[in-house]
Amino acid sequence: PISRPPLPNQVSVGSPAPKVSLPDQNGKTVTLADFVGKKNVVVFFYPKDDTPGCTTQACSFRDAKPDFESLDAEIIGVSSDADHGPFIQKYGLQYTLLSDVKGEARKAFKVPSTLGFLPGRVTYVIDKKGVVQMAFNSQLNAAQHVEEAKKCLNKMAK
């Protein structure tokens, strides 16, 4: 398990992932627990669609999708945006984006805010047993989230 840097009150590595259900870009409810026993899940929380850092992060996950597929991992992005359709179309994103309009998932995962007001950027890797194996927090280094998640999944595969 990897956890860098540690966050106060963060969902910790080795603990069960919070059970959250949110609507995806098509209005279908996605429940994280549905992946237990089937796939590893990479859940990345980001502040807002179509902003510079978030676009970098989303496109980094898009470009690495074949790597994640080979590691038997589903990519799921989460932000407070109600409609991800334009963002998905503009950048050709081929994975699930969930709408956390009320901040329920962010609260369940204890994702911190930056400077007290900017929604945090944290990526979690959840194994097939539903256990958090990695938590990576970096507001400024958006592309690093992909590398950290791949490192964790590669270690899990060994």
Coordinates of C-alpha atoms in Angstrom, one line a residue:
P1 CA 0.0 0.0 0.0
I2 CA 1.1 3.5 -0.8
S3 CA 0.0 6.7 0.9
R4 CA 1.8 9.9 0.1
P5 CA 1.6 12.5 1.6
P6 CA -0.5 11.5 4.6
L7 CA -3.7 13.6 5.2
P8 CA -5.4 14.2 8.5
N9 CA -8.7 12.4 8.7
Q10 CA -8.3 11.0 5.2
V11 CA -9.7 7.6 4.3
S12 CA -6.7 5.5 5.2
V13 CA -4.9 2.9 3.2
G14 CA -6.0 -0.6 4.3
S15 CA -9.6 0.6 5.2
P16 CA -12.7 -0.3 3.2
A17 CA -13.6 2.2 0.6
P18 CA -16.7 4.2 1.4
K19 CA -19.9 2.9 -0.2
V20 CA -21.0 5.7 -2.5
S21 CA -23.4 5.8 -5.4
L22 CA -23.5 8.7 -7.8
P23 CA -24.9 9.4 -11.3
D24 CA -22.5 9.1 -14.3
Q25 CA -22.4 11.2 -17.4
N26 CA -25.5 9.3 -18.8
G27 CA -27.6 9.6 -15.6
K28 CA -27.0 6.0 -14.6
T29 CA -26.2 5.4 -11.0
V30 CA -22.8 3.9 -10.4
T31 CA -22.0 2.2 -7.0
L32 CA -18.4 1.6 -6.1
A33 CA -19.3 -1.6 -4.3
D34 CA -20.5 -3.0 -7.6
F35 CA -16.8 -3.5 -8.6
V36 CA -15.9 -5.6 -5.6
G37 CA -14.8 -9.0 -6.8
K38 CA -14.6 -7.8 -10.4
K39 CA -12.1 -5.0 -10.9
N40 CA -9.6 -2.7 -9.2
V41 CA -10.9 0.9 -9.2
V42 CA -9.0 4.1 -9.6
V43 CA -11.2 7.0 -8.3
F44 CA -9.8 10.4 -8.9
F45 CA -11.5 13.5 -7.3
Y46 CA -10.9 16.7 -9.2
P47 CA -12.2 20.3 -8.7
K48 CA -13.9 21.2 -11.9
D49 CA -14.4 20.2 -15.6
D50 CA -12.5 22.1 -18.3
T51 CA -10.1 24.0 -16.1
P52 CA -6.3 23.7 -16.8
G53 CA -5.2 21.3 -14.0
C54 CA -8.3 19.2 -14.2
T55 CA -8.1 18.9 -18.0
T56 CA -4.4 17.8 -17.7
Q57 CA -5.4 15.2 -15.1
A58 CA -8.4 13.9 -17.1
C59 CA -6.4 13.7 -20.3
S60 CA -3.5 11.9 -18.5
F61 CA -6.0 9.3 -17.3
R62 CA -7.5 9.1 -20.9
D63 CA -4.0 8.6 -22.4
A64 CA -3.1 5.9 -19.9
K65 CA -6.4 4.0 -20.2
P66 CA -4.8 1.0 -22.0
D67 CA -2.3 0.7 -19.1
F68 CA -5.1 0.7 -16.5
E69 CA -7.1 -1.9 -18.6
S70 CA -4.0 -4.2 -18.6
L71 CA -3.9 -3.8 -14.8
D72 CA -7.6 -4.8 -14.6
A73 CA -8.6 -1.3 -13.3
E74 CA -11.6 0.8 -13.9
I75 CA -11.0 4.6 -14.0
I76 CA -13.7 6.8 -12.4
G77 CA -13.4 10.6 -12.1
V78 CA -15.5 12.6 -9.6
S79 CA -16.3 16.3 -9.5
S80 CA -19.2 18.5 -8.4
D81 CA -20.1 19.2 -12.1
A82 CA -23.7 18.3 -12.9
D83 CA -23.1 17.7 -16.6
H84 CA -19.9 16.1 -17.7
G85 CA -21.1 15.6 -21.3
P86 CA -19.4 18.7 -22.9
F87 CA -16.1 17.9 -21.1
I88 CA -16.1 14.3 -22.2
Q89 CA -16.9 15.2 -25.8
K90 CA -14.3 18.0 -26.0
Y91 CA -11.4 15.8 -24.8
G92 CA -12.6 12.3 -25.9
L93 CA -12.7 10.9 -22.4
Q94 CA -13.5 7.2 -22.5
Y95 CA -14.2 6.5 -18.9
T96 CA -16.8 7.2 -16.3
L97 CA -17.2 10.6 -14.7
L98 CA -19.5 10.9 -11.7
S99 CA -21.4 14.0 -10.6
D100 CA -21.0 14.7 -6.9
V101 CA -23.1 17.8 -6.9
K102 CA -23.8 17.7 -3.1
G103 CA -20.3 16.7 -2.2
E104 CA -21.4 13.3 -0.7
A105 CA -18.6 11.2 -2.1
R106 CA -16.0 13.9 -1.4
K107 CA -17.2 13.9 2.3
A108 CA -17.3 10.1 2.5
F109 CA -13.7 9.9 1.2
K110 CA -12.7 12.8 3.4
V111 CA -11.2 14.7 0.4
P112 CA -9.7 17.9 1.9
S113 CA -10.1 21.4 0.4
T114 CA -7.1 23.4 -0.7
L115 CA -6.8 26.8 1.0
G116 CA -10.2 26.0 2.7
F117 CA -12.3 26.6 -0.4
L118 CA -10.9 24.9 -3.5
P119 CA -12.1 21.3 -3.9
G120 CA -9.2 18.9 -3.4
R121 CA -7.5 16.7 -6.0
V122 CA -7.0 13.2 -4.5
T123 CA -6.7 9.8 -6.2
Y124 CA -7.5 6.5 -4.6
V125 CA -6.8 3.0 -5.7
I126 CA -9.3 0.4 -4.5
D127 CA -8.5 -3.3 -4.9
K128 CA -11.0 -6.0 -5.9
K129 CA -11.8 -6.6 -2.2
G130 CA -13.0 -3.0 -1.9
V131 CA -10.0 -2.0 0.2
V132 CA -8.1 1.3 -0.3
Q133 CA -4.6 0.5 -1.4
M134 CA -3.4 4.1 -2.2
A135 CA -4.3 7.7 -1.5
F136 CA -2.4 10.4 -3.3
N137 CA -3.1 14.1 -2.7
S138 CA -1.6 16.8 -4.9
Q139 CA -3.5 19.8 -6.1
L140 CA -0.7 21.2 -8.2
N141 CA 0.8 18.1 -9.8
A142 CA -2.3 16.8 -11.7
A143 CA -0.4 14.4 -14.0
Q144 CA 1.4 12.7 -11.1
H145 CA -1.9 11.1 -10.1
V146 CA -1.8 8.7 -13.0
E147 CA 1.8 7.7 -12.3
E148 CA 1.1 7.0 -8.6
A149 CA -2.0 4.9 -9.4
K150 CA -0.1 2.9 -12.0
K151 CA 2.8 2.3 -9.6
C152 CA 0.3 1.0 -6.9
L153 CA -1.5 -1.2 -9.4
N154 CA 1.8 -2.7 -10.7
K155 CA 2.8 -3.5 -7.1
M156 CA -0.6 -5.1 -6.4
A157 CA -0.2 -7.3 -9.6
K158 CA 3.1 -8.8 -8.3

